[in-house]
Amino acid sequence: MTLEVLWEKLADITTKSGMKCGRSDQCNADCCRPSVSGSEPGVTPPEIELINGFLAKQRGFRFYEAGEDSCKFLDKNGKCRIYAVRPIDCRVHFCIDDSLASRPNHKAANLVEDYHSRHDVEFMETELIDSFKFSGEH
Ligand code: SF4
Ligand code: SF4
């Protein structure tokens, strides 16, 4: 299954199950700020490749626009600057109303787990935020 097909499946599942941000009026994209959420999205080499391809077409892309404590792709308005190619972990996280915990959905979780099990996700998990140098980054 290609990443694009997986994205479509995950979008279908989350839409049909009505998953959406439960505390959207209480947060400032907190899930993209490890210092607030206490976690980082996992990312795999094929996802990195797609992100790099996306970045290679951008002009004047700015990393860490939202501050050093955020994901390097978060802009100052709380929007993901690589939204079209964001990792699958970022596609399935929707907070419960009063918590940063994600709404459970076993179908989405199984698909993510299956994909991660076939890739080197552990290596990239800590690299997304801090040390991996993406295309155009210094
Ligand atoms: S998933 Fe949660 S932390 Fe992220 S934007 Fe939605 S409500 Fe905010
Ligand atoms: S890649 Fe985008 S959605 Fe994922 S943590 Fe970073 S800013 Fe948030």
mmCIF file of N, CA and C and ligand atoms in Angstrom:
data_model
loop_
_atom_site.group_PDB
_atom_site.id
_atom_site.type_symbol
_atom_site.label_atom_id
_atom_site.label_comp_id
_atom_site.label_asym_id
_atom_site.label_seq_id
_atom_site.Cartn_x
_atom_site.Cartn_y
_atom_site.Cartn_z
ATOM 1 N N MET A 1 0.850 -1.197 0.000
ATOM 2 C CA MET A 1 0.000 0.000 0.000
ATOM 3 C C MET A 1 0.892 1.256 0.000
ATOM 4 N N THR A 2 0.652 2.164 -0.926
ATOM 5 C CA THR A 2 1.463 3.396 -0.945
ATOM 6 C C THR A 2 1.019 4.322 0.190
ATOM 7 N N LEU A 3 1.863 5.267 0.507
ATOM 8 C CA LEU A 3 1.494 6.225 1.553
ATOM 9 C C LEU A 3 0.233 6.999 1.175
ATOM 10 N N GLU A 4 0.125 7.330 -0.110
ATOM 11 C CA GLU A 4 -1.051 8.097 -0.550
ATOM 12 C C GLU A 4 -2.345 7.305 -0.309
ATOM 13 N N VAL A 5 -2.301 6.004 -0.600
ATOM 14 C CA VAL A 5 -3.481 5.156 -0.370
ATOM 15 C C VAL A 5 -3.776 5.066 1.124
ATOM 16 N N LEU A 6 -2.723 4.929 1.914
ATOM 17 C CA LEU A 6 -2.891 4.876 3.365
ATOM 18 C C LEU A 6 -3.490 6.187 3.877
ATOM 19 N N TRP A 7 -3.024 7.304 3.372
ATOM 20 C CA TRP A 7 -3.580 8.610 3.777
ATOM 21 C C TRP A 7 -5.088 8.647 3.505
ATOM 22 N N GLU A 8 -5.462 8.139 2.318
ATOM 23 C CA GLU A 8 -6.895 8.144 1.954
ATOM 24 C C GLU A 8 -7.697 7.262 2.895
ATOM 25 N N LYS A 9 -7.161 6.112 3.198
ATOM 26 C CA LYS A 9 -7.864 5.198 4.116
ATOM 27 C C LYS A 9 -8.020 5.840 5.490
ATOM 28 N N LEU A 10 -6.955 6.453 5.980
ATOM 29 C CA LEU A 10 -7.019 7.080 7.301
ATOM 30 C C LEU A 10 -8.008 8.253 7.297
ATOM 31 N N ALA A 11 -8.009 9.014 6.210
ATOM 32 C CA ALA A 11 -8.937 10.151 6.107
ATOM 33 C C ALA A 11 -10.377 9.648 6.110
ATOM 34 N N ASP A 12 -10.606 8.548 5.389
ATOM 35 C CA ASP A 12 -11.942 7.958 5.320
ATOM 36 C C ASP A 12 -12.399 7.497 6.715
ATOM 37 N N ILE A 13 -11.510 6.815 7.404
ATOM 38 C CA ILE A 13 -11.840 6.309 8.745
ATOM 39 C C ILE A 13 -12.134 7.462 9.698
ATOM 40 N N THR A 14 -11.256 8.459 9.712
ATOM 41 C CA THR A 14 -11.432 9.557 10.673
ATOM 42 C C THR A 14 -12.685 10.375 10.335
ATOM 43 N N THR A 15 -12.966 10.552 9.048
ATOM 44 C CA THR A 15 -14.164 11.304 8.662
ATOM 45 C C THR A 15 -15.428 10.547 9.064
ATOM 46 N N LYS A 16 -15.464 9.257 8.708
ATOM 47 C CA LYS A 16 -16.659 8.448 9.005
ATOM 48 C C LYS A 16 -16.901 8.301 10.502
ATOM 49 N N SER A 17 -15.820 8.275 11.273
ATOM 50 C CA SER A 17 -16.004 8.111 12.715
ATOM 51 C C SER A 17 -16.168 9.445 13.431
ATOM 52 N N GLY A 18 -16.150 10.538 12.649
ATOM 53 C CA GLY A 18 -16.395 11.857 13.247
ATOM 54 C C GLY A 18 -15.266 12.336 14.139
ATOM 55 N N MET A 19 -14.057 11.816 13.893
ATOM 56 C CA MET A 19 -12.927 12.244 14.725
ATOM 57 C C MET A 19 -12.548 13.682 14.375
ATOM 58 N N LYS A 20 -12.473 14.510 15.388
ATOM 59 C CA LYS A 20 -12.022 15.882 15.170
ATOM 60 C C LYS A 20 -11.450 16.427 16.465
ATOM 61 N N CYS A 21 -10.765 17.555 16.366
ATOM 62 C CA CYS A 21 -10.140 18.132 17.554
ATOM 63 C C CYS A 21 -11.199 18.459 18.591
ATOM 64 N N GLY A 22 -11.080 17.861 19.769
ATOM 65 C CA GLY A 22 -12.086 18.071 20.801
ATOM 66 C C GLY A 22 -11.858 19.294 21.646
ATOM 67 N N ARG A 23 -10.646 19.786 21.672
ATOM 68 C CA ARG A 23 -10.357 20.950 22.504
ATOM 69 C C ARG A 23 -9.737 22.054 21.653
ATOM 70 N N SER A 24 -10.229 22.183 20.436
ATOM 71 C CA SER A 24 -9.616 23.124 19.502
ATOM 72 C C SER A 24 -9.687 24.573 19.969
ATOM 73 N N ASP A 25 -10.660 24.885 20.832
ATOM 74 C CA ASP A 25 -10.719 26.264 21.314
ATOM 75 C C ASP A 25 -9.884 26.456 22.580
ATOM 76 N N GLN A 26 -9.236 25.390 23.020
ATOM 77 C CA GLN A 26 -8.432 25.489 24.241
ATOM 78 C C GLN A 26 -6.953 25.318 23.973
ATOM 79 N N CYS A 27 -6.567 25.128 22.737
ATOM 80 C CA CYS A 27 -5.152 24.839 22.492
ATOM 81 C C CYS A 27 -4.625 25.668 21.331
ATOM 82 N N ASN A 28 -3.330 25.704 21.256
ATOM 83 C CA ASN A 28 -2.657 26.408 20.177
ATOM 84 C C ASN A 28 -1.780 25.380 19.468
ATOM 85 N N ALA A 29 -2.455 24.407 18.839
ATOM 86 C CA ALA A 29 -1.753 23.284 18.207
ATOM 87 C C ALA A 29 -0.793 22.635 19.203
ATOM 88 N N ASP A 30 -1.299 22.367 20.386
ATOM 89 C CA ASP A 30 -0.456 21.798 21.439
ATOM 90 C C ASP A 30 0.151 20.457 21.045
ATOM 91 N N CYS A 31 -0.547 19.701 20.187
ATOM 92 C CA CYS A 31 -0.024 18.393 19.785
ATOM 93 C C CYS A 31 1.252 18.540 18.955
ATOM 94 N N CYS A 32 1.522 19.726 18.440
ATOM 95 C CA CYS A 32 2.726 19.973 17.638
ATOM 96 C C CYS A 32 3.823 20.607 18.487
ATOM 97 N N ARG A 33 3.581 20.655 19.794
ATOM 98 C CA ARG A 33 4.567 21.245 20.713
ATOM 99 C C ARG A 33 4.932 20.183 21.755
ATOM 100 N N PRO A 34 6.029 19.473 21.533
ATOM 101 C CA PRO A 34 6.415 18.390 22.444
ATOM 102 C C PRO A 34 6.523 18.834 23.896
ATOM 103 N N SER A 35 6.911 20.086 24.122
ATOM 104 C CA SER A 35 7.066 20.531 25.508
ATOM 105 C C SER A 35 5.712 20.614 26.208
ATOM 106 N N VAL A 36 4.633 20.733 25.427
ATOM 107 C CA VAL A 36 3.280 20.783 25.994
ATOM 108 C C VAL A 36 2.644 19.396 25.991
ATOM 109 N N SER A 37 2.722 18.729 24.856
ATOM 110 C CA SER A 37 2.026 17.438 24.716
ATOM 111 C C SER A 37 2.806 16.291 25.357
ATOM 112 N N GLY A 38 4.117 16.450 25.465
ATOM 113 C CA GLY A 38 4.933 15.382 26.052
ATOM 114 C C GLY A 38 5.205 14.250 25.089
ATOM 115 N N SER A 39 4.885 14.437 23.814
ATOM 116 C CA SER A 39 5.167 13.375 22.843
ATOM 117 C C SER A 39 5.494 13.960 21.478
ATOM 118 N N GLU A 40 6.072 13.132 20.642
ATOM 119 C CA GLU A 40 6.418 13.535 19.279
ATOM 120 C C GLU A 40 5.807 12.546 18.303
ATOM 121 N N PRO A 41 5.407 12.999 17.127
ATOM 122 C CA PRO A 41 4.892 12.029 16.155
ATOM 123 C C PRO A 41 6.015 11.154 15.630
ATOM 124 N N GLY A 42 5.689 9.908 15.362
ATOM 125 C CA GLY A 42 6.651 9.039 14.708
ATOM 126 C C GLY A 42 6.697 9.382 13.229
ATOM 127 N N VAL A 43 7.815 9.108 12.615
ATOM 128 C CA VAL A 43 7.927 9.349 11.182
ATOM 129 C C VAL A 43 8.862 8.300 10.600
ATOM 130 N N THR A 44 8.606 7.921 9.369
ATOM 131 C CA THR A 44 9.374 6.837 8.747
ATOM 132 C C THR A 44 10.184 7.368 7.563
ATOM 133 N N PRO A 45 11.201 6.637 7.129
ATOM 134 C CA PRO A 45 12.000 7.085 5.982
ATOM 135 C C PRO A 45 11.171 7.436 4.734
ATOM 136 N N PRO A 46 10.151 6.638 4.344
ATOM 137 C CA PRO A 46 9.376 7.041 3.160
ATOM 138 C C PRO A 46 8.642 8.380 3.367
ATOM 139 N N GLU A 47 8.221 8.625 4.605
ATOM 140 C CA GLU A 47 7.557 9.902 4.885
ATOM 141 C C GLU A 47 8.560 11.053 4.811
ATOM 142 N N ILE A 48 9.751 10.823 5.334
ATOM 143 C CA ILE A 48 10.816 11.833 5.255
ATOM 144 C C ILE A 48 11.111 12.169 3.795
ATOM 145 N N GLU A 49 11.131 11.115 2.976
ATOM 146 C CA GLU A 49 11.410 11.316 1.546
ATOM 147 C C GLU A 49 10.355 12.229 0.917
ATOM 148 N N LEU A 50 9.084 11.958 1.249
ATOM 149 C CA LEU A 50 8.012 12.780 0.695
ATOM 150 C C LEU A 50 8.092 14.219 1.218
ATOM 151 N N ILE A 51 8.395 14.360 2.496
ATOM 152 C CA ILE A 51 8.516 15.707 3.066
ATOM 153 C C ILE A 51 9.661 16.456 2.384
ATOM 154 N N ASN A 52 10.775 15.767 2.196
ATOM 155 C CA ASN A 52 11.915 16.407 1.534
ATOM 156 C C ASN A 52 11.575 16.821 0.102
ATOM 157 N N GLY A 53 10.840 15.972 -0.608
ATOM 158 C CA GLY A 53 10.419 16.303 -1.970
ATOM 159 C C GLY A 53 9.524 17.537 -1.976
ATOM 160 N N PHE A 54 8.647 17.610 -0.969
ATOM 161 C CA PHE A 54 7.752 18.759 -0.834
ATOM 162 C C PHE A 54 8.569 20.020 -0.540
ATOM 163 N N LEU A 55 9.528 19.897 0.378
ATOM 164 C CA LEU A 55 10.339 21.059 0.775
ATOM 165 C C LEU A 55 11.211 21.556 -0.371
ATOM 166 N N ALA A 56 11.664 20.613 -1.200
ATOM 167 C CA ALA A 56 12.539 20.994 -2.308
ATOM 168 C C ALA A 56 11.829 21.932 -3.282
ATOM 169 N N LYS A 57 10.486 21.895 -3.275
ATOM 170 C CA LYS A 57 9.726 22.757 -4.197
ATOM 171 C C LYS A 57 9.327 24.079 -3.540
ATOM 172 N N GLN A 58 9.645 24.245 -2.263
ATOM 173 C CA GLN A 58 9.254 25.468 -1.552
ATOM 174 C C GLN A 58 10.363 26.507 -1.655
ATOM 175 N N ARG A 59 9.973 27.744 -1.710
ATOM 176 C CA ARG A 59 10.961 28.818 -1.700
ATOM 177 C C ARG A 59 10.906 29.518 -0.355
ATOM 178 N N GLY A 60 12.062 29.746 0.223
ATOM 179 C CA GLY A 60 12.129 30.491 1.483
ATOM 180 C C GLY A 60 11.397 29.809 2.621
ATOM 181 N N PHE A 61 11.396 28.459 2.623
ATOM 182 C CA PHE A 61 10.702 27.740 3.694
ATOM 183 C C PHE A 61 11.361 28.063 5.023
ATOM 184 N N ARG A 62 10.551 28.376 6.027
ATOM 185 C CA ARG A 62 11.108 28.734 7.329
ATOM 186 C C ARG A 62 10.823 27.643 8.360
ATOM 187 N N PHE A 63 11.881 27.119 8.951
ATOM 188 C CA PHE A 63 11.741 26.118 10.003
ATOM 189 C C PHE A 63 11.598 26.824 11.350
ATOM 190 N N TYR A 64 11.000 26.152 12.287
ATOM 191 C CA TYR A 64 10.862 26.661 13.657
ATOM 192 C C TYR A 64 10.215 28.034 13.711
ATOM 193 N N GLU A 65 9.270 28.277 12.815
ATOM 194 C CA GLU A 65 8.613 29.583 12.809
ATOM 195 C C GLU A 65 7.830 29.814 14.104
ATOM 196 N N ALA A 66 7.323 28.727 14.683
ATOM 197 C CA ALA A 66 6.498 28.867 15.887
ATOM 198 C C ALA A 66 7.326 28.787 17.164
ATOM 199 N N GLY A 67 8.646 28.688 17.018
ATOM 200 C CA GLY A 67 9.496 28.646 18.209
ATOM 201 C C GLY A 67 10.199 27.321 18.357
ATOM 202 N N GLU A 68 11.280 27.353 19.074
ATOM 203 C CA GLU A 68 12.129 26.166 19.213
ATOM 204 C C GLU A 68 11.446 25.017 19.960
ATOM 205 N N ASP A 69 10.404 25.302 20.724
ATOM 206 C CA ASP A 69 9.753 24.222 21.472
ATOM 207 C C ASP A 69 8.658 23.552 20.652
ATOM 208 N N SER A 70 8.518 23.945 19.384
ATOM 209 C CA SER A 70 7.474 23.342 18.544
ATOM 210 C C SER A 70 8.097 22.427 17.509
ATOM 211 N N CYS A 71 7.244 21.640 16.862
ATOM 212 C CA CYS A 71 7.697 20.911 15.687
ATOM 213 C C CYS A 71 8.239 21.934 14.700
ATOM 214 N N LYS A 72 9.291 21.595 14.022
ATOM 215 C CA LYS A 72 9.933 22.564 13.138
ATOM 216 C C LYS A 72 9.052 22.960 11.954
ATOM 217 N N PHE A 73 7.929 22.263 11.748
ATOM 218 C CA PHE A 73 7.051 22.586 10.619
ATOM 219 C C PHE A 73 5.823 23.406 11.012
ATOM 220 N N LEU A 74 5.730 23.757 12.275
ATOM 221 C CA LEU A 74 4.565 24.521 12.737
ATOM 222 C C LEU A 74 4.789 26.004 12.468
ATOM 223 N N ASP A 75 3.787 26.664 11.872
ATOM 224 C CA ASP A 75 3.992 28.094 11.625
ATOM 225 C C ASP A 75 3.510 28.905 12.827
ATOM 226 N N LYS A 76 3.746 30.197 12.755
ATOM 227 C CA LYS A 76 3.454 31.040 13.918
ATOM 228 C C LYS A 76 1.956 31.165 14.176
ATOM 229 N N ASN A 77 1.106 30.770 13.208
ATOM 230 C CA ASN A 77 -0.346 30.811 13.406
ATOM 231 C C ASN A 77 -0.911 29.462 13.852
ATOM 232 N N GLY A 78 -0.031 28.532 14.158
ATOM 233 C CA GLY A 78 -0.489 27.226 14.633
ATOM 234 C C GLY A 78 -0.890 26.280 13.515
ATOM 235 N N LYS A 79 -0.454 26.558 12.285
ATOM 236 C CA LYS A 79 -0.769 25.679 11.148
ATOM 237 C C LYS A 79 0.467 24.873 10.751
ATOM 238 N N CYS A 80 0.195 23.654 10.279
ATOM 239 C CA CYS A 80 1.277 22.798 9.805
ATOM 240 C C CYS A 80 1.693 23.248 8.409
ATOM 241 N N ARG A 81 2.973 23.529 8.224
ATOM 242 C CA ARG A 81 3.437 24.036 6.933
ATOM 243 C C ARG A 81 3.721 22.911 5.937
ATOM 244 N N ILE A 82 3.607 21.671 6.395
ATOM 245 C CA ILE A 82 3.759 20.533 5.451
ATOM 246 C C ILE A 82 2.490 19.674 5.494
ATOM 247 N N TYR A 83 1.355 20.322 5.712
ATOM 248 C CA TYR A 83 0.101 19.614 5.970
ATOM 249 C C TYR A 83 -0.179 18.509 4.941
ATOM 250 N N ALA A 84 0.064 18.792 3.671
ATOM 251 C CA ALA A 84 -0.255 17.812 2.610
ATOM 252 C C ALA A 84 0.558 16.538 2.733
ATOM 253 N N VAL A 85 1.739 16.629 3.331
ATOM 254 C CA VAL A 85 2.616 15.454 3.418
ATOM 255 C C VAL A 85 2.981 15.136 4.871
ATOM 256 N N ARG A 86 2.160 15.560 5.799
ATOM 257 C CA ARG A 86 2.465 15.328 7.221
ATOM 258 C C ARG A 86 2.469 13.824 7.513
ATOM 259 N N PRO A 87 3.236 13.425 8.540
ATOM 260 C CA PRO A 87 3.311 11.998 8.884
ATOM 261 C C PRO A 87 1.947 11.420 9.270
ATOM 262 N N ILE A 88 1.819 10.097 9.142
ATOM 263 C CA ILE A 88 0.526 9.470 9.459
ATOM 264 C C ILE A 88 0.171 9.639 10.941
ATOM 265 N N ASP A 89 1.173 9.679 11.808
ATOM 266 C CA ASP A 89 0.875 9.902 13.228
ATOM 267 C C ASP A 89 0.119 11.210 13.430
ATOM 268 N N CYS A 90 0.463 12.207 12.642
ATOM 269 C CA CYS A 90 -0.189 13.522 12.764
ATOM 270 C C CYS A 90 -1.618 13.487 12.205
ATOM 271 N N ARG A 91 -1.927 12.491 11.383
ATOM 272 C CA ARG A 91 -3.239 12.418 10.733
ATOM 273 C C ARG A 91 -4.305 11.759 11.589
ATOM 274 N N VAL A 92 -3.879 11.107 12.650
ATOM 275 C CA VAL A 92 -4.854 10.337 13.430
ATOM 276 C C VAL A 92 -4.977 10.817 14.875
ATOM 277 N N HIS A 93 -4.301 11.934 15.172
ATOM 278 C CA HIS A 93 -4.378 12.444 16.545
ATOM 279 C C HIS A 93 -5.453 13.522 16.647
ATOM 280 N N PHE A 94 -6.509 13.218 17.391
ATOM 281 C CA PHE A 94 -7.581 14.193 17.645
ATOM 282 C C PHE A 94 -7.911 14.114 19.126
ATOM 283 N N CYS A 95 -7.678 15.208 19.819
ATOM 284 C CA CYS A 95 -7.827 15.191 21.278
ATOM 285 C C CYS A 95 -9.254 14.922 21.741
ATOM 286 N N ILE A 96 -9.325 14.271 22.871
ATOM 287 C CA ILE A 96 -10.582 14.160 23.605
ATOM 288 C C ILE A 96 -10.848 15.543 24.207
ATOM 289 N N ASP A 97 -12.116 15.873 24.429
ATOM 290 C CA ASP A 97 -12.510 17.228 24.815
ATOM 291 C C ASP A 97 -11.643 17.882 25.893
ATOM 292 N N ASP A 98 -11.421 17.159 26.980
ATOM 293 C CA ASP A 98 -10.720 17.793 28.094
ATOM 294 C C ASP A 98 -9.316 17.238 28.293
ATOM 295 N N SER A 99 -8.785 16.642 27.247
ATOM 296 C CA SER A 99 -7.483 15.991 27.408
ATOM 297 C C SER A 99 -6.699 16.035 26.110
ATOM 298 N N LEU A 100 -5.379 15.990 26.249
ATOM 299 C CA LEU A 100 -4.525 15.900 25.065
ATOM 300 C C LEU A 100 -4.459 14.469 24.523
ATOM 301 N N ALA A 101 -5.032 13.529 25.278
ATOM 302 C CA ALA A 101 -5.050 12.141 24.798
ATOM 303 C C ALA A 101 -5.876 12.053 23.523
ATOM 304 N N SER A 102 -5.446 11.197 22.613
ATOM 305 C CA SER A 102 -6.151 11.087 21.338
ATOM 306 C C SER A 102 -7.389 10.196 21.456
ATOM 307 N N ARG A 103 -8.411 10.527 20.675
ATOM 308 C CA ARG A 103 -9.598 9.671 20.620
ATOM 309 C C ARG A 103 -9.191 8.304 20.078
ATOM 310 N N PRO A 104 -9.583 7.242 20.734
ATOM 311 C CA PRO A 104 -9.196 5.909 20.249
ATOM 312 C C PRO A 104 -9.978 5.502 19.010
ATOM 313 N N ASN A 105 -9.298 4.917 18.080
ATOM 314 C CA ASN A 105 -9.967 4.340 16.910
ATOM 315 C C ASN A 105 -9.127 3.147 16.461
ATOM 316 N N HIS A 106 -9.636 1.954 16.689
ATOM 317 C CA HIS A 106 -8.792 0.781 16.454
ATOM 318 C C HIS A 106 -8.461 0.572 14.990
ATOM 319 N N LYS A 107 -9.380 0.954 14.079
ATOM 320 C CA LYS A 107 -9.084 0.763 12.644
ATOM 321 C C LYS A 107 -7.895 1.626 12.229
ATOM 322 N N ALA A 108 -7.935 2.897 12.625
ATOM 323 C CA ALA A 108 -6.832 3.806 12.283
ATOM 324 C C ALA A 108 -5.556 3.367 12.983
ATOM 325 N N ALA A 109 -5.669 3.010 14.253
ATOM 326 C CA ALA A 109 -4.492 2.594 15.020
ATOM 327 C C ALA A 109 -3.855 1.357 14.402
ATOM 328 N N ASN A 110 -4.692 0.402 13.944
ATOM 329 C CA ASN A 110 -4.145 -0.818 13.330
ATOM 330 C C ASN A 110 -3.387 -0.511 12.048
ATOM 331 N N LEU A 111 -3.939 0.398 11.244
ATOM 332 C CA LEU A 111 -3.271 0.755 9.987
ATOM 333 C C LEU A 111 -1.928 1.443 10.258
ATOM 334 N N VAL A 112 -1.927 2.344 11.237
ATOM 335 C CA VAL A 112 -0.691 3.055 11.574
ATOM 336 C C VAL A 112 0.337 2.071 12.129
ATOM 337 N N GLU A 113 -0.140 1.211 13.022
ATOM 338 C CA GLU A 113 0.766 0.240 13.634
ATOM 339 C C GLU A 113 1.354 -0.693 12.565
ATOM 340 N N ASP A 114 0.504 -1.136 11.662
ATOM 341 C CA ASP A 114 0.974 -2.038 10.606
ATOM 342 C C ASP A 114 2.035 -1.352 9.743
ATOM 343 N N TYR A 115 1.779 -0.105 9.383
ATOM 344 C CA TYR A 115 2.752 0.629 8.558
ATOM 345 C C TYR A 115 4.061 0.830 9.314
ATOM 346 N N HIS A 116 3.954 1.258 10.558
ATOM 347 C CA HIS A 116 5.159 1.495 11.368
ATOM 348 C C HIS A 116 5.949 0.205 11.577
ATOM 349 N N SER A 117 5.231 -0.910 11.691
ATOM 350 C CA SER A 117 5.931 -2.174 11.942
ATOM 351 C C SER A 117 6.798 -2.582 10.757
ATOM 352 N N ARG A 118 6.497 -2.041 9.593
ATOM 353 C CA ARG A 118 7.255 -2.404 8.394
ATOM 354 C C ARG A 118 8.345 -1.383 8.048
ATOM 355 N N HIS A 119 8.524 -0.378 8.926
ATOM 356 C CA HIS A 119 9.528 0.644 8.642
ATOM 357 C C HIS A 119 10.373 0.952 9.878
ATOM 358 N N ASP A 120 11.416 1.727 9.623
ATOM 359 C CA ASP A 120 12.379 2.010 10.682
ATOM 360 C C ASP A 120 11.922 3.217 11.497
ATOM 361 N N VAL A 121 10.736 3.103 12.065
ATOM 362 C CA VAL A 121 10.149 4.285 12.702
ATOM 363 C C VAL A 121 10.892 4.703 13.967
ATOM 364 N N GLU A 122 11.484 3.763 14.659
ATOM 365 C CA GLU A 122 12.149 4.133 15.910
ATOM 366 C C GLU A 122 13.307 5.092 15.669
ATOM 367 N N PHE A 123 14.027 4.830 14.603
ATOM 368 C CA PHE A 123 15.151 5.700 14.280
ATOM 369 C C PHE A 123 14.706 7.123 14.014
ATOM 370 N N MET A 124 13.601 7.279 13.300
ATOM 371 C CA MET A 124 13.197 8.619 12.907
ATOM 372 C C MET A 124 12.381 9.341 13.975
ATOM 373 N N GLU A 125 11.855 8.609 14.903
ATOM 374 C CA GLU A 125 10.930 9.220 15.856
ATOM 375 C C GLU A 125 11.513 10.433 16.589
ATOM 376 N N THR A 126 12.761 10.300 17.005
ATOM 377 C CA THR A 126 13.353 11.422 17.726
ATOM 378 C C THR A 126 14.008 12.420 16.783
ATOM 379 N N GLU A 127 14.122 12.036 15.516
ATOM 380 C CA GLU A 127 14.835 12.895 14.582
ATOM 381 C C GLU A 127 13.971 14.005 14.015
ATOM 382 N N LEU A 128 12.675 13.782 13.955
ATOM 383 C CA LEU A 128 11.811 14.770 13.289
ATOM 384 C C LEU A 128 11.949 16.143 13.915
ATOM 385 N N ILE A 129 11.924 16.191 15.226
ATOM 386 C CA ILE A 129 11.902 17.483 15.886
ATOM 387 C C ILE A 129 13.279 18.112 15.976
ATOM 388 N N ASP A 130 14.264 17.333 16.307
ATOM 389 C CA ASP A 130 15.535 17.947 16.663
ATOM 390 C C ASP A 130 16.659 17.886 15.644
ATOM 391 N N SER A 131 17.052 16.711 15.251
ATOM 392 C CA SER A 131 18.337 16.657 14.571
ATOM 393 C C SER A 131 18.323 16.330 13.086
ATOM 394 N N PHE A 132 17.238 15.772 12.562
ATOM 395 C CA PHE A 132 17.256 15.451 11.136
ATOM 396 C C PHE A 132 17.272 16.741 10.326
ATOM 397 N N LYS A 133 18.186 16.806 9.376
ATOM 398 C CA LYS A 133 18.284 18.002 8.538
ATOM 399 C C LYS A 133 17.498 17.782 7.249
ATOM 400 N N PHE A 134 16.427 18.515 7.116
ATOM 401 C CA PHE A 134 15.603 18.399 5.926
ATOM 402 C C PHE A 134 16.154 19.272 4.809
ATOM 403 N N SER A 135 15.658 18.997 3.620
ATOM 404 C CA SER A 135 16.061 19.766 2.453
ATOM 405 C C SER A 135 15.904 21.260 2.721
ATOM 406 N N GLY A 136 16.969 22.013 2.525
ATOM 407 C CA GLY A 136 16.900 23.471 2.702
ATOM 408 C C GLY A 136 17.170 23.934 4.112
ATOM 409 N N GLU A 137 17.329 22.990 5.037
ATOM 410 C CA GLU A 137 17.545 23.386 6.426
ATOM 411 C C GLU A 137 19.036 23.485 6.718
ATOM 412 N N HIS A 138 19.405 24.471 7.526
ATOM 413 C CA HIS A 138 20.835 24.654 7.853
ATOM 414 C C HIS A 138 21.090 24.286 9.296
HETATM 415 S S1 SF4 B 1 -5.337 17.441 18.118
HETATM 416 FE FE1 SF4 B 1 -5.576 18.325 20.156
HETATM 417 S S2 SF4 B 1 -3.722 19.543 20.547
HETATM 418 FE FE2 SF4 B 1 -3.852 19.096 18.350
HETATM 419 S S3 SF4 B 1 -4.874 20.872 17.412
HETATM 420 FE FE3 SF4 B 1 -6.449 19.329 17.879
HETATM 421 S S4 SF4 B 1 -7.216 19.818 19.911
HETATM 422 FE FE4 SF4 B 1 -5.260 20.899 19.638
HETATM 423 S S1 SF4 B 2 4.354 17.746 11.019
HETATM 424 FE FE1 SF4 B 2 2.724 19.252 11.105
HETATM 425 S S2 SF4 B 2 0.997 18.226 12.110
HETATM 426 FE FE2 SF4 B 2 2.854 17.034 12.531
HETATM 427 S S3 SF4 B 2 3.644 17.768 14.485
HETATM 428 FE FE3 SF4 B 2 4.658 18.946 12.871
HETATM 429 S S4 SF4 B 2 3.421 20.809 12.574
HETATM 430 FE FE4 SF4 B 2 2.211 19.293 13.703
#
